[in-house]
Short mmCIF file of C-alpha atoms and ligand atoms in Angstrom, two decimals:
data_model
loop_
_atom_site.label_atom_id
_atom_site.label_comp_id
_atom_site.label_asym_id
_atom_site.label_seq_id
_atom_site.Cartn_x
_atom_site.Cartn_y
_atom_site.Cartn_z
CA MET A 1 -32.51 7.85 -0.35
CA THR A 2 -31.95 11.11 1.28
CA SER A 3 -33.00 10.14 4.67
CA MET A 4 -29.77 8.15 4.79
CA ILE A 5 -27.24 11.03 4.54
CA SER A 6 -25.11 11.53 7.56
CA GLN A 7 -22.83 14.30 8.12
CA THR A 8 -19.54 14.89 9.66
CA SER A 9 -17.88 18.23 10.20
CA LEU A 10 -15.46 19.88 7.42
CA PRO A 11 -11.89 19.26 8.24
CA GLN A 12 -10.50 22.40 9.94
CA ASP A 13 -7.06 23.88 8.79
CA SER A 14 -3.99 22.09 9.90
CA PRO A 15 -2.15 24.12 12.81
CA ALA A 16 0.94 22.79 11.48
CA GLY A 17 1.11 24.80 8.33
CA GLN A 18 -2.15 24.45 6.30
CA ARG A 19 -1.60 24.62 2.50
CA TYR A 20 -4.20 26.47 0.33
CA VAL A 21 -4.92 26.69 -3.37
CA SER A 22 -5.64 29.61 -5.68
CA VAL A 23 -8.67 29.09 -7.86
CA TYR A 24 -9.50 30.99 -11.03
CA ALA A 25 -12.68 30.57 -12.97
CA LEU A 26 -12.54 30.65 -16.88
CA HIS A 27 -15.64 31.34 -18.97
CA ALA A 28 -14.79 28.74 -21.72
CA GLY A 29 -18.02 29.19 -24.07
CA SER A 30 -21.56 29.09 -23.51
CA ILE A 31 -24.50 26.64 -24.40
CA PHE A 32 -28.28 26.90 -24.47
CA LEU A 33 -29.89 24.59 -21.87
CA PRO A 34 -33.47 23.85 -22.18
CA ASP A 35 -35.41 24.33 -19.17
CA SER A 36 -37.02 20.90 -19.54
CA ASP A 37 -33.37 19.44 -19.21
CA VAL A 38 -32.86 21.45 -15.85
CA PHE A 39 -36.02 21.43 -14.08
CA GLU A 40 -38.51 18.57 -13.44
CA ASP A 41 -41.23 21.07 -13.15
CA SER A 42 -40.39 22.44 -16.79
CA ILE A 43 -40.87 18.92 -18.50
CA GLY A 44 -43.02 19.28 -21.58
CA LYS A 45 -42.66 23.16 -21.67
CA ASP A 46 -40.76 25.30 -23.87
CA GLY A 47 -37.92 27.79 -22.83
CA GLY A 48 -34.34 27.89 -21.75
CA LEU A 49 -31.43 30.00 -21.02
CA THR A 50 -27.92 30.49 -22.36
CA VAL A 51 -25.44 29.34 -19.72
CA PRO A 52 -21.63 29.69 -19.51
CA SER A 53 -19.54 26.53 -19.24
CA PHE A 54 -16.88 27.51 -16.62
CA ALA A 55 -13.69 25.52 -16.20
CA PHE A 56 -11.09 26.09 -13.06
CA LEU A 57 -7.55 26.87 -12.89
CA ILE A 58 -6.14 25.70 -9.67
CA ASP A 59 -2.57 26.65 -8.46
CA HIS A 60 -1.05 24.57 -5.63
CA GLU A 61 1.89 26.17 -4.10
CA VAL A 62 3.92 22.96 -4.19
CA HIS A 63 2.29 20.86 -7.04
CA GLY A 64 1.86 23.77 -9.47
CA LYS A 65 -1.12 24.39 -11.79
CA PHE A 66 -3.81 22.05 -12.82
CA MET A 67 -7.23 22.39 -14.59
CA PHE A 68 -10.51 21.25 -13.29
CA ASP A 69 -12.36 20.78 -16.60
CA LEU A 70 -11.58 22.30 -19.77
CA GLY A 71 -14.50 23.89 -21.14
CA LEU A 72 -15.81 23.83 -24.67
CA ARG A 73 -13.97 23.40 -27.87
CA LYS A 74 -13.29 26.59 -29.94
CA GLY A 75 -15.96 27.39 -32.34
CA GLY A 76 -17.69 23.88 -31.31
CA LYS A 77 -15.34 22.32 -33.80
CA GLY A 78 -13.28 19.08 -33.58
CA TYR A 79 -15.77 16.93 -31.93
CA PRO A 80 -16.53 13.48 -33.12
CA PRO A 81 -19.33 13.67 -35.65
CA ALA A 82 -21.76 11.88 -33.30
CA TRP A 83 -22.12 15.06 -31.50
CA ASP A 84 -23.11 17.05 -34.46
CA GLU A 85 -26.96 17.30 -33.81
CA THR A 86 -26.32 18.11 -30.08
CA LEU A 87 -23.91 20.79 -31.00
CA ILE A 88 -26.71 22.49 -33.10
CA GLU A 89 -29.37 21.84 -30.73
CA LEU A 90 -27.34 23.53 -27.60
CA LYS A 91 -26.29 26.42 -29.73
CA VAL A 92 -22.39 25.85 -28.77
CA ASP A 93 -20.86 29.31 -28.61
CA CYS A 94 -17.17 29.42 -27.95
CA SER A 95 -14.74 32.16 -29.40
CA LYS A 96 -12.02 31.48 -26.79
CA ASN A 97 -11.09 28.23 -25.55
CA VAL A 98 -9.30 27.53 -22.23
CA ALA A 99 -5.90 27.60 -24.00
CA ASP A 100 -6.68 31.27 -25.46
CA LEU A 101 -7.96 32.44 -22.13
CA LEU A 102 -4.81 31.25 -19.95
CA GLN A 103 -2.60 32.71 -22.66
CA GLU A 104 -4.31 35.99 -22.56
CA GLY A 105 -3.93 36.15 -18.86
CA GLY A 106 -0.24 35.35 -19.06
CA VAL A 107 -0.30 31.55 -18.19
CA GLN A 108 1.31 29.08 -20.61
CA PRO A 109 -0.85 26.20 -21.62
CA SER A 110 2.43 24.31 -21.31
CA SER A 111 2.77 25.12 -17.66
CA ILE A 112 -0.52 23.01 -16.63
CA ASN A 113 0.79 19.92 -14.77
CA SER A 114 -2.50 17.98 -14.95
CA ILE A 115 -6.28 18.12 -15.90
CA ILE A 116 -9.01 16.62 -14.26
CA TYR A 117 -11.96 15.36 -16.09
CA ARG A 118 -15.05 15.12 -13.80
CA TYR A 119 -16.55 12.33 -15.95
CA SER A 120 -15.58 8.85 -15.93
CA LYS A 121 -18.16 7.32 -18.16
CA ALA A 122 -20.16 8.23 -21.14
CA CYS A 123 -23.90 7.35 -21.11
CA GLY A 124 -25.67 8.92 -24.09
CA PRO A 125 -25.31 12.23 -25.89
CA HIS A 126 -25.54 15.73 -25.13
CA LEU A 127 -24.19 15.38 -21.55
CA HIS A 128 -20.55 15.99 -21.26
CA PHE A 129 -18.78 17.41 -24.41
CA ASP A 130 -19.13 20.86 -22.66
CA HIS A 131 -16.23 20.07 -20.50
CA VAL A 132 -13.73 18.11 -22.11
CA GLY A 133 -12.40 20.79 -24.28
CA ASP A 134 -8.88 20.34 -26.32
CA LEU A 135 -6.19 18.51 -24.86
CA THR A 136 -3.58 19.31 -27.53
CA PRO A 137 -2.39 22.55 -26.27
CA PHE A 138 -1.49 20.90 -22.96
CA PRO A 139 1.37 18.42 -23.98
CA HIS A 140 2.90 18.37 -20.56
CA ALA A 141 -0.37 17.80 -18.46
CA GLU A 142 -1.32 14.43 -17.18
CA LEU A 143 -4.94 13.60 -17.59
CA ILE A 144 -6.79 12.50 -14.40
CA VAL A 145 -9.66 10.65 -14.97
CA GLY A 146 -12.12 8.11 -13.21
CA ALA A 147 -10.98 4.41 -13.52
CA ASP A 148 -13.87 3.51 -15.35
CA THR A 149 -12.76 5.59 -18.40
CA ALA A 150 -10.23 2.89 -19.25
CA ALA A 151 -13.04 0.77 -20.74
CA LEU A 152 -14.48 3.58 -22.41
CA MET A 153 -11.32 4.40 -24.31
CA GLN A 154 -11.22 1.18 -26.01
CA GLN A 155 -13.75 2.50 -28.61
CA THR A 156 -12.88 5.80 -29.66
CA TYR A 157 -13.14 8.04 -32.70
CA PRO A 158 -12.17 7.71 -35.57
CA GLY A 159 -11.37 3.92 -34.96
CA ASP A 160 -15.18 3.78 -34.25
CA PRO A 161 -16.95 6.45 -36.22
CA THR A 162 -20.09 6.41 -34.11
CA SER A 163 -18.13 6.95 -30.79
CA LEU A 164 -18.68 10.17 -28.75
CA TRP A 165 -15.10 9.93 -27.52
CA PRO A 166 -11.94 11.10 -29.73
CA GLU A 167 -8.86 9.16 -29.11
CA TRP A 168 -6.53 11.11 -26.90
CA PRO A 169 -3.62 12.80 -28.34
CA ALA A 170 -0.65 10.58 -29.08
CA GLY A 171 1.69 10.07 -25.98
CA GLN A 172 -1.04 11.44 -23.67
CA LYS A 173 -0.28 10.65 -20.06
CA VAL A 174 -3.44 9.28 -18.23
CA ARG A 175 -3.83 8.62 -14.38
CA TYR A 176 -6.89 6.48 -13.45
CA LEU A 177 -8.18 7.57 -10.23
CA HIS A 178 -10.58 5.43 -8.16
CA PHE A 179 -12.10 5.92 -4.64
CA GLY A 180 -10.64 3.52 -2.28
CA ASP A 181 -7.33 3.87 -3.99
CA ALA A 182 -4.57 3.59 -1.50
CA ASP A 183 -1.85 4.70 -3.63
CA ALA A 184 -0.25 8.07 -2.64
CA PRO A 185 -0.66 10.89 -3.08
CA ALA A 186 -4.41 10.40 -3.37
CA ARG A 187 -5.86 9.71 0.18
CA PRO A 188 -9.52 8.19 0.29
CA ILE A 189 -11.64 9.65 3.11
CA ALA A 190 -15.21 8.32 3.75
CA PRO A 191 -17.42 9.84 4.78
CA PHE A 192 -16.63 13.34 4.08
CA HIS A 193 -19.16 15.79 5.48
CA SER A 194 -22.35 15.21 3.59
CA PHE A 195 -20.81 12.97 0.84
CA ALA A 196 -19.98 9.36 0.95
CA ARG A 197 -16.67 9.35 -0.34
CA ALA A 198 -13.79 12.02 -1.09
CA LEU A 199 -10.16 11.96 -2.14
CA ASP A 200 -7.71 14.32 -0.53
CA LEU A 201 -5.76 14.81 -3.78
CA TYR A 202 -2.47 15.97 -2.34
CA GLY A 203 -2.91 14.58 1.05
CA ASP A 204 -2.71 18.06 2.61
CA GLY A 205 -6.22 19.04 3.05
CA SER A 206 -6.01 21.71 0.21
CA PHE A 207 -8.22 20.05 -2.55
CA TYR A 208 -10.73 17.28 -2.17
CA LEU A 209 -12.45 15.47 -5.04
CA LEU A 210 -16.04 14.34 -4.07
CA ASP A 211 -17.73 11.31 -5.54
CA ALA A 212 -21.08 12.94 -6.81
CA PRO A 213 -22.67 10.55 -9.13
CA GLY A 214 -26.32 11.03 -10.70
CA HIS A 215 -25.90 13.10 -13.54
CA LEU A 216 -23.58 10.71 -14.87
CA PRO A 217 -21.94 7.78 -13.00
CA GLY A 218 -18.59 8.68 -11.62
CA HIS A 219 -19.33 12.46 -11.83
CA LEU A 220 -17.13 14.46 -9.49
CA ALA A 221 -17.43 17.49 -7.75
CA ALA A 222 -14.42 19.31 -5.71
CA LEU A 223 -13.91 21.23 -2.49
CA ALA A 224 -10.98 23.59 -2.35
CA ARG A 225 -9.43 25.32 0.56
CA VAL A 226 -8.69 28.86 -0.34
CA SER A 227 -7.79 30.76 2.83
CA PRO A 228 -8.02 29.91 6.61
CA ASN A 229 -11.14 27.73 7.00
CA ALA A 230 -12.78 28.92 3.60
CA PHE A 231 -13.62 26.70 0.91
CA ILE A 232 -15.08 26.99 -2.61
CA LEU A 233 -17.12 23.96 -3.71
CA LEU A 234 -16.97 23.55 -7.41
CA ALA A 235 -20.07 21.48 -7.99
CA GLY A 236 -19.86 20.83 -11.76
CA ASP A 237 -23.08 19.41 -13.08
CA CYS A 238 -24.63 18.02 -9.91
CA CYS A 239 -27.55 20.36 -10.96
CA HIS A 240 -27.68 23.17 -13.71
CA ASN A 241 -29.15 26.03 -11.94
CA ARG A 242 -28.96 27.75 -8.77
CA GLN A 243 -32.63 27.12 -7.72
CA CYS A 244 -32.04 23.61 -7.42
CA TYR A 245 -29.56 23.97 -4.50
CA THR A 246 -30.65 27.32 -2.89
CA PRO A 247 -33.27 27.71 -1.87
CA GLY A 248 -33.46 24.17 -3.38
CA VAL A 249 -37.02 23.96 -4.09
CA ARG A 250 -36.65 22.91 -7.64
CA LEU A 251 -35.90 19.36 -8.42
CA VAL A 252 -33.60 18.42 -11.06
CA SER A 253 -35.11 16.98 -14.38
CA ARG A 254 -35.38 13.27 -15.09
CA GLU A 255 -34.49 14.10 -18.60
CA ASN A 256 -30.98 15.02 -18.11
CA TYR A 257 -29.85 12.79 -15.42
CA HIS A 258 -28.49 9.33 -15.87
CA ASP A 259 -29.94 8.14 -12.49
CA ILE A 260 -32.55 10.55 -11.02
CA GLU A 261 -32.67 9.07 -7.58
CA THR A 262 -29.08 9.26 -7.14
CA ALA A 263 -28.86 12.70 -8.79
CA ARG A 264 -31.49 14.01 -6.35
CA ASP A 265 -29.51 12.35 -3.43
CA THR A 266 -26.37 14.10 -4.51
CA VAL A 267 -28.07 17.39 -4.86
CA GLU A 268 -29.30 16.93 -1.06
CA ARG A 269 -25.67 16.42 -0.18
CA LEU A 270 -24.57 19.41 -2.06
CA LYS A 271 -27.28 21.49 -0.04
CA ARG A 272 -25.97 20.31 3.02
CA MET A 273 -22.39 21.34 2.29
CA ASN A 274 -23.53 24.70 1.11
CA GLY A 275 -25.38 25.13 4.45
CA GLU A 276 -21.97 25.40 5.96
CA PRO A 277 -21.09 29.17 6.61
CA ASN A 278 -17.58 28.90 5.24
CA VAL A 279 -18.44 27.18 1.74
CA VAL A 280 -19.23 29.08 -1.34
CA LEU A 281 -20.73 26.85 -4.16
CA VAL A 282 -20.31 27.35 -8.12
CA LEU A 283 -21.91 25.20 -10.48
CA ALA A 284 -20.34 24.59 -13.97
CA HIS A 285 -23.31 26.36 -15.64
CA GLU A 286 -24.21 28.72 -12.92
CA ARG A 287 -25.16 31.80 -15.14
CA GLU A 288 -26.16 34.02 -12.15
CA ARG A 289 -22.39 33.91 -11.06
CA LEU A 290 -21.75 36.20 -14.04
CA GLU A 291 -24.46 38.56 -12.76
CA ASP A 292 -23.12 38.13 -9.09
CA SER A 293 -19.92 39.76 -10.52
CA MET A 294 -17.69 36.67 -9.72
CA PRO A 295 -14.35 37.66 -10.90
CA LEU A 296 -13.05 35.75 -13.92
CA PHE A 297 -9.47 34.79 -14.80
CA PRO A 298 -6.84 36.18 -14.46
CA GLN A 299 -8.42 37.47 -11.25
CA ARG A 300 -8.50 34.77 -8.64
CA LEU A 301 -11.53 33.82 -6.61
CA ASN A 302 -10.00 33.52 -3.27
CA GLU A 303 -10.75 36.96 -2.05
CA TRP A 304 -14.28 37.06 -3.48
CA VAL A 305 -14.84 33.66 -1.60
CA THR A 306 -14.04 35.60 1.41
CA THR A 307 -16.55 38.45 0.49
CA GLU A 308 -19.31 36.03 -0.23
CA ILE A 309 -18.84 34.22 2.99
CA VAL A 310 -19.16 37.39 4.94
CA ARG A 311 -22.31 38.11 2.74
CA LYS A 312 -23.69 34.67 3.53
CA ARG A 313 -23.27 35.25 7.11
CA HIS A 314 -25.27 38.41 6.86
CA GLU A 315 -28.33 37.01 4.87
ZN1 ZN B 401 -22.29 20.46 -18.43
#
């Protein structure tokens, strides 16, 4: 599959007043990831690592604030009981959730306009509870999810006691998004650099959603433009360790990816985008970023991205 990847260049800044977004990383809890779920060459072996679950606050100068993921739930509590075994197995640890962290940093959860979930479908346990957090502190936020989620929400907990998905809070506004959607303000772009499909969320080149399936169908990544011709690539769960994308010698494990061929194809696309000198990649569980002194909210990532780009050029 990988031999079919074509590549275009990343869109340049618009000379007619380019818009940028501010990006902030929130460390919204940790989980234990067994190596056998991360690396193909670790299948059948013991061992693993405690990794962060990052969520991201994005601030757009016109459209305001939105969240890209919501991390874990506080104390690992409030999930449908179908998650119970997984929560113990993955040693969920979350003393402060996204709403707590935002408040500590001076941002009121009520000021968040929208929340993007990177997943559009559920397929099996222990895959995605670590990013959906708690919607209740965000009463004004519109939830943006893949169009496939509509079917999923037909069977929710507690109506269906075995469901992995809680029903959404009463009155939750939901926007279903799909690639190929001609509705403004989401503009489809295909192809986009090494990826087959992307959406220019605000139509101004500041934030692109990338179709990045494999870990789950409908899994999304995002590319944010943070300063003149500088990007941060929020790669989510495309892979679960840096060694899978740089130097990229370790393959992702078939034990943790819904469609292993597609997942590896997506990692290949990721590696190519990361090959651009003006792109800095961060995975949702990239523990090395904590050691790299990546600044956490309330400090923003934009200036750090610029420094990382300079460092990358000198490598
Ligand atoms: Zn995850």
